Amino acid sequence: MLRSNHKGQLLADKIFDLLKKEIVTGRLKPGEAFKEVAMAKQFNASRTPVREACSRLSSASLLVPVPNKGYTVAPITIKDILDVYDLRFLVEPLCAEYAARNLNDEEIAELEVLIQPEREHPEDAPHMTLIDINRLIHHRLAQATRNCRIVSLVDSLLLAAARMDFAFIDVYPTEYTGHAEIMARLKERDAMGAREAMCRHIQLSQQRMSTIFSSERLALSPASLERGSAFQK
């Protein structure tokens, strides 16, 4: 029985990870509907692990349960953008401050290597690469706080932010906010400077995302018109 339960949990974890990736990268689009029965058939599984995975995705604000119908992929709204970036603005400058104090030379050197693609020619880097770089940098800065609750919170915010990036990066692929100023302050061990650099970074990212999201700019792109019903103000 224990082995059976363990296998079921592993399957639920696998389904959760696969569906999360599909939602975050936009393969499952905002507003798209699906049912547990169809998902179970797709994954060749019973409904139990699918139900568990969907419940976790709902708790992560990636799915919206619809009574007697299943689920829809959560929409992306302007309020989502503002809420996510407001919270990031409160938490992540602290992470940068701790990072300037706590990261050793080797860890800072690793971050330097990590951001190399965005320093050289970000316009030529694959979108997935830039989004992964962004997530890893902010995750490692959060780890510098040595506070698992902060790391968990930042990871959830980065997941939401990555979903927004994937939603719009095909429309405005050159819109990307780099990390050079943050890295410079980290190398100088300037804790307050790193905090202020992160504040500016988050503000620029929020402004970029809010501008891109505006219906006036989205209307300029034929690709965005196909997505229009999936996003809400």
PDB file of C-alpha atoms in Angstrom:
ATOM      1  CA  MET A   1       0.000   0.000   0.000  1.00  0.00           C
ATOM      2  CA  LEU A   2       2.809   2.406   0.911  1.00  0.00           C
ATOM      3  CA  ARG A   3       4.558   1.708  -2.387  1.00  0.00           C
ATOM      4  CA  SER A   4       1.290   2.300  -4.271  1.00  0.00           C
ATOM      5  CA  ASN A   5       0.736   5.603  -2.459  1.00  0.00           C
ATOM      6  CA  HIS A   6       4.308   6.647  -3.190  1.00  0.00           C
ATOM      7  CA  LYS A   7       3.908   5.907  -6.901  1.00  0.00           C
ATOM      8  CA  GLY A   8       0.646   7.855  -6.939  1.00  0.00           C
ATOM      9  CA  GLN A   9       2.335  10.833  -5.301  1.00  0.00           C
ATOM     10  CA  LEU A  10       5.195  10.736  -7.794  1.00  0.00           C
ATOM     11  CA  LEU A  11       2.681  10.703 -10.650  1.00  0.00           C
ATOM     12  CA  ALA A  12       0.776  13.626  -9.131  1.00  0.00           C
ATOM     13  CA  ASP A  13       4.051  15.545  -8.800  1.00  0.00           C
ATOM     14  CA  LYS A  14       4.952  14.810 -12.413  1.00  0.00           C
ATOM     15  CA  ILE A  15       1.539  15.914 -13.691  1.00  0.00           C
ATOM     16  CA  PHE A  16       1.724  19.051 -11.543  1.00  0.00           C
ATOM     17  CA  ASP A  17       5.163  19.966 -12.913  1.00  0.00           C
ATOM     18  CA  LEU A  18       4.147  19.324 -16.527  1.00  0.00           C
ATOM     19  CA  LEU A  19       0.909  21.301 -16.291  1.00  0.00           C
ATOM     20  CA  LYS A  20       2.630  24.127 -14.431  1.00  0.00           C
ATOM     21  CA  LYS A  21       5.178  24.416 -17.243  1.00  0.00           C
ATOM     22  CA  GLU A  22       2.419  24.329 -19.866  1.00  0.00           C
ATOM     23  CA  ILE A  23       0.561  27.161 -18.101  1.00  0.00           C
ATOM     24  CA  VAL A  24       3.579  29.333 -17.299  1.00  0.00           C
ATOM     25  CA  THR A  25       5.003  29.117 -20.826  1.00  0.00           C
ATOM     26  CA  GLY A  26       1.599  29.828 -22.365  1.00  0.00           C
ATOM     27  CA  ARG A  27       1.064  26.503 -24.100  1.00  0.00           C
ATOM     28  CA  LEU A  28      -2.095  26.315 -22.021  1.00  0.00           C
ATOM     29  CA  LYS A  29      -3.473  29.804 -22.562  1.00  0.00           C
ATOM     30  CA  PRO A  30      -5.324  32.027 -20.075  1.00  0.00           C
ATOM     31  CA  GLY A  31      -9.017  31.195 -20.104  1.00  0.00           C
ATOM     32  CA  GLU A  32      -8.511  27.771 -21.692  1.00  0.00           C
ATOM     33  CA  ALA A  33     -10.804  25.134 -20.218  1.00  0.00           C
ATOM     34  CA  PHE A  34     -10.027  21.519 -19.453  1.00  0.00           C
ATOM     35  CA  LYS A  35     -11.402  18.678 -17.365  1.00  0.00           C
ATOM     36  CA  GLU A  36      -9.858  16.090 -15.099  1.00  0.00           C
ATOM     37  CA  VAL A  37     -11.170  13.258 -17.282  1.00  0.00           C
ATOM     38  CA  ALA A  38      -9.409  14.628 -20.366  1.00  0.00           C
ATOM     39  CA  MET A  39      -6.215  15.228 -18.392  1.00  0.00           C
ATOM     40  CA  ALA A  40      -6.317  11.701 -16.964  1.00  0.00           C
ATOM     41  CA  LYS A  41      -6.627  10.319 -20.480  1.00  0.00           C
ATOM     42  CA  GLN A  42      -3.772  12.510 -21.724  1.00  0.00           C
ATOM     43  CA  PHE A  43      -1.449  11.325 -18.941  1.00  0.00           C
ATOM     44  CA  ASN A  44      -2.723   7.744 -18.988  1.00  0.00           C
ATOM     45  CA  ALA A  45      -3.529   8.031 -15.278  1.00  0.00           C
ATOM     46  CA  SER A  46      -6.467   7.750 -12.944  1.00  0.00           C
ATOM     47  CA  ARG A  47      -8.299  10.908 -11.905  1.00  0.00           C
ATOM     48  CA  THR A  48      -6.820  10.865  -8.382  1.00  0.00           C
ATOM     49  CA  PRO A  49      -3.300  12.156  -9.210  1.00  0.00           C
ATOM     50  CA  VAL A  50      -4.778  14.553 -11.770  1.00  0.00           C
ATOM     51  CA  ARG A  51      -7.201  15.897  -9.170  1.00  0.00           C
ATOM     52  CA  GLU A  52      -4.344  16.420  -6.717  1.00  0.00           C
ATOM     53  CA  ALA A  53      -2.209  18.177  -9.325  1.00  0.00           C
ATOM     54  CA  CYS A  54      -5.099  20.435 -10.335  1.00  0.00           C
ATOM     55  CA  SER A  55      -5.820  21.275  -6.709  1.00  0.00           C
ATOM     56  CA  ARG A  56      -2.195  22.338  -6.218  1.00  0.00           C
ATOM     57  CA  LEU A  57      -2.273  24.401  -9.409  1.00  0.00           C
ATOM     58  CA  SER A  58      -5.418  26.087  -8.156  1.00  0.00           C
ATOM     59  CA  SER A  59      -3.689  26.895  -4.855  1.00  0.00           C
ATOM     60  CA  ALA A  60      -0.837  28.384  -6.896  1.00  0.00           C
ATOM     61  CA  SER A  61      -3.376  30.658  -8.672  1.00  0.00           C
ATOM     62  CA  LEU A  62      -2.660  29.009 -12.024  1.00  0.00           C
ATOM     63  CA  LEU A  63      -6.044  27.310 -12.374  1.00  0.00           C
ATOM     64  CA  VAL A  64      -9.553  28.469 -11.540  1.00  0.00           C
ATOM     65  CA  PRO A  65     -12.046  25.743 -10.534  1.00  0.00           C
ATOM     66  CA  VAL A  66     -15.390  25.900 -12.318  1.00  0.00           C
ATOM     67  CA  PRO A  67     -18.186  24.031 -10.442  1.00  0.00           C
ATOM     68  CA  ASN A  68     -19.380  20.951 -12.333  1.00  0.00           C
ATOM     69  CA  LYS A  69     -17.200  21.813 -15.320  1.00  0.00           C
ATOM     70  CA  GLY A  70     -13.579  21.333 -14.306  1.00  0.00           C
ATOM     71  CA  TYR A  71     -11.032  24.134 -14.517  1.00  0.00           C
ATOM     72  CA  THR A  72      -9.945  27.070 -16.608  1.00  0.00           C
ATOM     73  CA  VAL A  73      -6.437  28.446 -16.840  1.00  0.00           C
ATOM     74  CA  ALA A  74      -6.301  31.569 -14.685  1.00  0.00           C
ATOM     75  CA  PRO A  75      -6.476  34.847 -16.625  1.00  0.00           C
ATOM     76  CA  ILE A  76      -3.759  37.482 -16.427  1.00  0.00           C
ATOM     77  CA  THR A  77      -5.163  40.821 -15.299  1.00  0.00           C
ATOM     78  CA  ILE A  78      -3.683  44.260 -14.764  1.00  0.00           C
ATOM     79  CA  LYS A  79      -4.436  43.769 -11.053  1.00  0.00           C
ATOM     80  CA  ASP A  80      -2.328  40.589 -11.088  1.00  0.00           C
ATOM     81  CA  ILE A  81       0.576  42.557 -12.529  1.00  0.00           C
ATOM     82  CA  LEU A  82       0.274  45.360  -9.984  1.00  0.00           C
ATOM     83  CA  ASP A  83      -0.181  42.968  -7.046  1.00  0.00           C
ATOM     84  CA  VAL A  84       2.802  40.802  -7.988  1.00  0.00           C
ATOM     85  CA  TYR A  85       5.145  43.722  -8.541  1.00  0.00           C
ATOM     86  CA  ASP A  86       3.976  45.612  -5.460  1.00  0.00           C
ATOM     87  CA  LEU A  87       4.852  42.583  -3.348  1.00  0.00           C
ATOM     88  CA  ARG A  88       8.151  42.076  -5.152  1.00  0.00           C
ATOM     89  CA  PHE A  89       8.991  45.715  -4.447  1.00  0.00           C
ATOM     90  CA  LEU A  90       8.478  45.090  -0.740  1.00  0.00           C
ATOM     91  CA  VAL A  91      10.466  41.847  -0.512  1.00  0.00           C
ATOM     92  CA  GLU A  92      13.203  41.686  -3.137  1.00  0.00           C
ATOM     93  CA  PRO A  93      15.181  44.841  -2.254  1.00  0.00           C
ATOM     94  CA  LEU A  94      15.739  43.213   1.141  1.00  0.00           C
ATOM     95  CA  CYS A  95      17.033  40.101  -0.651  1.00  0.00           C
ATOM     96  CA  ALA A  96      19.526  42.191  -2.612  1.00  0.00           C
ATOM     97  CA  GLU A  97      20.685  43.904   0.575  1.00  0.00           C
ATOM     98  CA  TYR A  98      21.281  40.549   2.297  1.00  0.00           C
ATOM     99  CA  ALA A  99      23.002  39.201  -0.808  1.00  0.00           C
ATOM    100  CA  ALA A 100      25.543  42.032  -0.791  1.00  0.00           C
ATOM    101  CA  ARG A 101      26.358  41.143   2.796  1.00  0.00           C
ATOM    102  CA  ASN A 102      26.143  37.346   2.702  1.00  0.00           C
ATOM    103  CA  LEU A 103      27.242  36.072  -0.714  1.00  0.00           C
ATOM    104  CA  ASN A 104      30.889  35.033  -0.977  1.00  0.00           C
ATOM    105  CA  ASP A 105      33.160  35.840  -3.913  1.00  0.00           C
ATOM    106  CA  GLU A 106      32.536  32.468  -5.562  1.00  0.00           C
ATOM    107  CA  GLU A 107      28.750  32.898  -5.404  1.00  0.00           C
ATOM    108  CA  ILE A 108      28.961  36.387  -6.898  1.00  0.00           C
ATOM    109  CA  ALA A 109      31.227  35.055  -9.655  1.00  0.00           C
ATOM    110  CA  GLU A 110      28.608  32.397 -10.433  1.00  0.00           C
ATOM    111  CA  LEU A 111      25.987  35.134 -10.803  1.00  0.00           C
ATOM    112  CA  GLU A 112      28.332  36.992 -13.152  1.00  0.00           C
ATOM    113  CA  VAL A 113      28.565  33.935 -15.389  1.00  0.00           C
ATOM    114  CA  LEU A 114      24.809  33.459 -15.202  1.00  0.00           C
ATOM    115  CA  ILE A 115      23.964  36.921 -16.544  1.00  0.00           C
ATOM    116  CA  GLN A 116      26.512  36.825 -19.373  1.00  0.00           C
ATOM    117  CA  PRO A 117      23.915  36.179 -22.133  1.00  0.00           C
ATOM    118  CA  GLU A 118      21.903  39.253 -21.144  1.00  0.00           C
ATOM    119  CA  ARG A 119      25.054  41.404 -21.083  1.00  0.00           C
ATOM    120  CA  GLU A 120      26.322  40.429 -24.518  1.00  0.00           C
ATOM    121  CA  HIS A 121      23.357  40.397 -26.913  1.00  0.00           C
ATOM    122  CA  PRO A 122      20.041  39.967 -25.069  1.00  0.00           C
ATOM    123  CA  GLU A 123      18.140  40.537 -28.325  1.00  0.00           C
ATOM    124  CA  ASP A 124      19.756  37.359 -29.713  1.00  0.00           C
ATOM    125  CA  ALA A 125      19.251  35.184 -26.632  1.00  0.00           C
ATOM    126  CA  PRO A 126      16.352  32.702 -26.657  1.00  0.00           C
ATOM    127  CA  HIS A 127      13.362  33.981 -24.705  1.00  0.00           C
ATOM    128  CA  MET A 128      13.394  30.927 -22.466  1.00  0.00           C
ATOM    129  CA  THR A 129      17.043  31.602 -21.605  1.00  0.00           C
ATOM    130  CA  LEU A 130      16.404  35.198 -20.540  1.00  0.00           C
ATOM    131  CA  ILE A 131      13.387  34.273 -18.436  1.00  0.00           C
ATOM    132  CA  ASP A 132      15.300  31.423 -16.773  1.00  0.00           C
ATOM    133  CA  ILE A 133      18.253  33.728 -16.081  1.00  0.00           C
ATOM    134  CA  ASN A 134      15.943  36.242 -14.448  1.00  0.00           C
ATOM    135  CA  ARG A 135      14.308  33.589 -12.277  1.00  0.00           C
ATOM    136  CA  LEU A 136      17.610  32.065 -11.171  1.00  0.00           C
ATOM    137  CA  ILE A 137      19.180  35.410 -10.270  1.00  0.00           C
ATOM    138  CA  HIS A 138      16.248  36.479  -8.112  1.00  0.00           C
ATOM    139  CA  HIS A 139      15.978  33.029  -6.553  1.00  0.00           C
ATOM    140  CA  ARG A 140      19.658  33.041  -5.554  1.00  0.00           C
ATOM    141  CA  LEU A 141      19.370  36.528  -4.092  1.00  0.00           C
ATOM    142  CA  ALA A 142      16.386  35.346  -2.048  1.00  0.00           C
ATOM    143  CA  GLN A 143      18.436  32.381  -0.812  1.00  0.00           C
ATOM    144  CA  ALA A 144      21.003  34.854   0.513  1.00  0.00           C
ATOM    145  CA  THR A 145      18.507  35.879   3.212  1.00  0.00           C
ATOM    146  CA  ARG A 146      18.827  32.364   4.731  1.00  0.00           C
ATOM    147  CA  ASN A 147      15.063  32.558   5.284  1.00  0.00           C
ATOM    148  CA  CYS A 148      13.090  29.699   3.725  1.00  0.00           C
ATOM    149  CA  ARG A 149       9.794  31.591   3.978  1.00  0.00           C
ATOM    150  CA  ILE A 150      11.184  34.500   1.994  1.00  0.00           C
ATOM    151  CA  VAL A 151      12.596  32.087  -0.603  1.00  0.00           C
ATOM    152  CA  SER A 152       9.217  30.371  -0.944  1.00  0.00           C
ATOM    153  CA  LEU A 153       7.416  33.708  -1.301  1.00  0.00           C
ATOM    154  CA  VAL A 154       9.867  35.026  -3.881  1.00  0.00           C
ATOM    155  CA  ASP A 155       9.655  31.779  -5.877  1.00  0.00           C
ATOM    156  CA  SER A 156       5.852  32.091  -6.051  1.00  0.00           C
ATOM    157  CA  LEU A 157       6.161  35.697  -7.233  1.00  0.00           C
ATOM    158  CA  LEU A 158       8.785  34.741  -9.818  1.00  0.00           C
ATOM    159  CA  LEU A 159       6.462  32.030 -11.132  1.00  0.00           C
ATOM    160  CA  ALA A 160       3.715  34.608 -11.661  1.00  0.00           C
ATOM    161  CA  ALA A 161       6.156  37.082 -13.214  1.00  0.00           C
ATOM    162  CA  ALA A 162       7.561  34.428 -15.568  1.00  0.00           C
ATOM    163  CA  ARG A 163       4.041  33.653 -16.757  1.00  0.00           C
ATOM    164  CA  MET A 164       3.516  37.327 -17.569  1.00  0.00           C
ATOM    165  CA  ASP A 165       6.855  37.460 -19.400  1.00  0.00           C
ATOM    166  CA  PHE A 166       5.999  34.428 -21.518  1.00  0.00           C
ATOM    167  CA  ALA A 167       2.578  35.893 -22.302  1.00  0.00           C
ATOM    168  CA  PHE A 168       4.015  39.041 -23.830  1.00  0.00           C
ATOM    169  CA  ILE A 169       7.563  38.323 -24.946  1.00  0.00           C
ATOM    170  CA  ASP A 170       6.491  37.318 -28.464  1.00  0.00           C
ATOM    171  CA  VAL A 171       4.696  40.658 -28.792  1.00  0.00           C
ATOM    172  CA  TYR A 172       7.577  42.797 -27.504  1.00  0.00           C
ATOM    173  CA  PRO A 173      10.695  40.581 -27.535  1.00  0.00           C
ATOM    174  CA  THR A 174      13.175  43.450 -27.009  1.00  0.00           C
ATOM    175  CA  GLU A 175      11.552  44.596 -23.767  1.00  0.00           C
ATOM    176  CA  TYR A 176      13.883  43.173 -21.122  1.00  0.00           C
ATOM    177  CA  THR A 177      15.179  44.614 -17.853  1.00  0.00           C
ATOM    178  CA  GLY A 178      18.766  43.562 -17.096  1.00  0.00           C
ATOM    179  CA  HIS A 179      20.626  43.107 -13.818  1.00  0.00           C
ATOM    180  CA  ALA A 180      23.927  44.911 -14.452  1.00  0.00           C
ATOM    181  CA  GLU A 181      23.423  47.614 -11.816  1.00  0.00           C
ATOM    182  CA  ILE A 182      22.459  45.064  -9.164  1.00  0.00           C
ATOM    183  CA  MET A 183      25.545  42.986  -9.967  1.00  0.00           C
ATOM    184  CA  ALA A 184      27.807  46.046  -9.741  1.00  0.00           C
ATOM    185  CA  ARG A 185      26.544  46.833  -6.244  1.00  0.00           C
ATOM    186  CA  LEU A 186      26.908  43.201  -5.156  1.00  0.00           C
ATOM    187  CA  LYS A 187      30.547  43.149  -6.288  1.00  0.00           C
ATOM    188  CA  GLU A 188      31.174  46.341  -4.322  1.00  0.00           C
ATOM    189  CA  ARG A 189      29.523  44.802  -1.225  1.00  0.00           C
ATOM    190  CA  ASP A 190      27.299  47.880  -1.172  1.00  0.00           C
ATOM    191  CA  ALA A 191      24.240  46.579   0.692  1.00  0.00           C
ATOM    192  CA  MET A 192      22.155  49.755   0.506  1.00  0.00           C
ATOM    193  CA  GLY A 193      23.235  50.344  -3.085  1.00  0.00           C
ATOM    194  CA  ALA A 194      22.112  46.813  -3.978  1.00  0.00           C
ATOM    195  CA  ARG A 195      18.786  47.444  -2.247  1.00  0.00           C
ATOM    196  CA  GLU A 196      18.243  50.666  -4.212  1.00  0.00           C
ATOM    197  CA  ALA A 197      19.304  49.015  -7.487  1.00  0.00           C
ATOM    198  CA  MET A 198      16.752  46.263  -6.924  1.00  0.00           C
ATOM    199  CA  CYS A 199      14.065  48.877  -6.204  1.00  0.00           C
ATOM    200  CA  ARG A 200      14.784  50.501  -9.572  1.00  0.00           C
ATOM    201  CA  HIS A 201      14.882  47.106 -11.299  1.00  0.00           C
ATOM    202  CA  ILE A 202      11.458  46.105  -9.952  1.00  0.00           C
ATOM    203  CA  GLN A 203       9.965  49.515 -10.769  1.00  0.00           C
ATOM    204  CA  LEU A 204      11.251  49.345 -14.349  1.00  0.00           C
ATOM    205  CA  SER A 205       9.929  45.796 -14.735  1.00  0.00           C
ATOM    206  CA  GLN A 206       6.494  46.805 -13.440  1.00  0.00           C
ATOM    207  CA  GLN A 207       6.341  49.835 -15.710  1.00  0.00           C
ATOM    208  CA  ARG A 208       7.399  47.718 -18.690  1.00  0.00           C
ATOM    209  CA  MET A 209       4.818  45.051 -17.986  1.00  0.00           C
ATOM    210  CA  SER A 210       1.997  47.524 -17.311  1.00  0.00           C
ATOM    211  CA  THR A 211       2.752  49.387 -20.537  1.00  0.00           C
ATOM    212  CA  ILE A 212       2.924  46.216 -22.606  1.00  0.00           C
ATOM    213  CA  PHE A 213      -0.338  45.016 -21.084  1.00  0.00           C
ATOM    214  CA  SER A 214      -2.246  48.167 -22.017  1.00  0.00           C
ATOM    215  CA  SER A 215      -4.886  47.519 -24.648  1.00  0.00           C
ATOM    216  CA  GLU A 216      -3.588  50.378 -26.777  1.00  0.00           C
ATOM    217  CA  ARG A 217      -0.186  48.749 -27.280  1.00  0.00           C
ATOM    218  CA  LEU A 218      -1.516  45.218 -27.594  1.00  0.00           C
ATOM    219  CA  ALA A 219      -3.842  46.367 -30.355  1.00  0.00           C
ATOM    220  CA  LEU A 220      -0.803  47.226 -32.472  1.00  0.00           C
ATOM    221  CA  SER A 221       0.189  43.586 -32.898  1.00  0.00           C
ATOM    222  CA  PRO A 222      -1.745  41.021 -34.967  1.00  0.00           C
ATOM    223  CA  ALA A 223      -0.358  38.286 -32.715  1.00  0.00           C
ATOM    224  CA  SER A 224      -1.781  40.051 -29.690  1.00  0.00           C
ATOM    225  CA  LEU A 225      -5.230  40.236 -31.274  1.00  0.00           C
ATOM    226  CA  GLU A 226      -5.326  36.438 -31.283  1.00  0.00           C
ATOM    227  CA  ARG A 227      -4.615  36.506 -27.558  1.00  0.00           C
ATOM    228  CA  GLY A 228      -6.955  39.377 -26.712  1.00  0.00           C
ATOM    229  CA  SER A 229      -9.779  37.331 -25.214  1.00  0.00           C
ATOM    230  CA  ALA A 230      -7.344  35.568 -22.894  1.00  0.00           C
ATOM    231  CA  PHE A 231      -6.330  38.698 -20.989  1.00  0.00           C
ATOM    232  CA  GLN A 232      -8.466  40.894 -18.812  1.00  0.00           C
ATOM    233  CA  LYS A 233      -8.182  44.437 -17.532  1.00  0.00           C
TER     234      LYS A 233
END
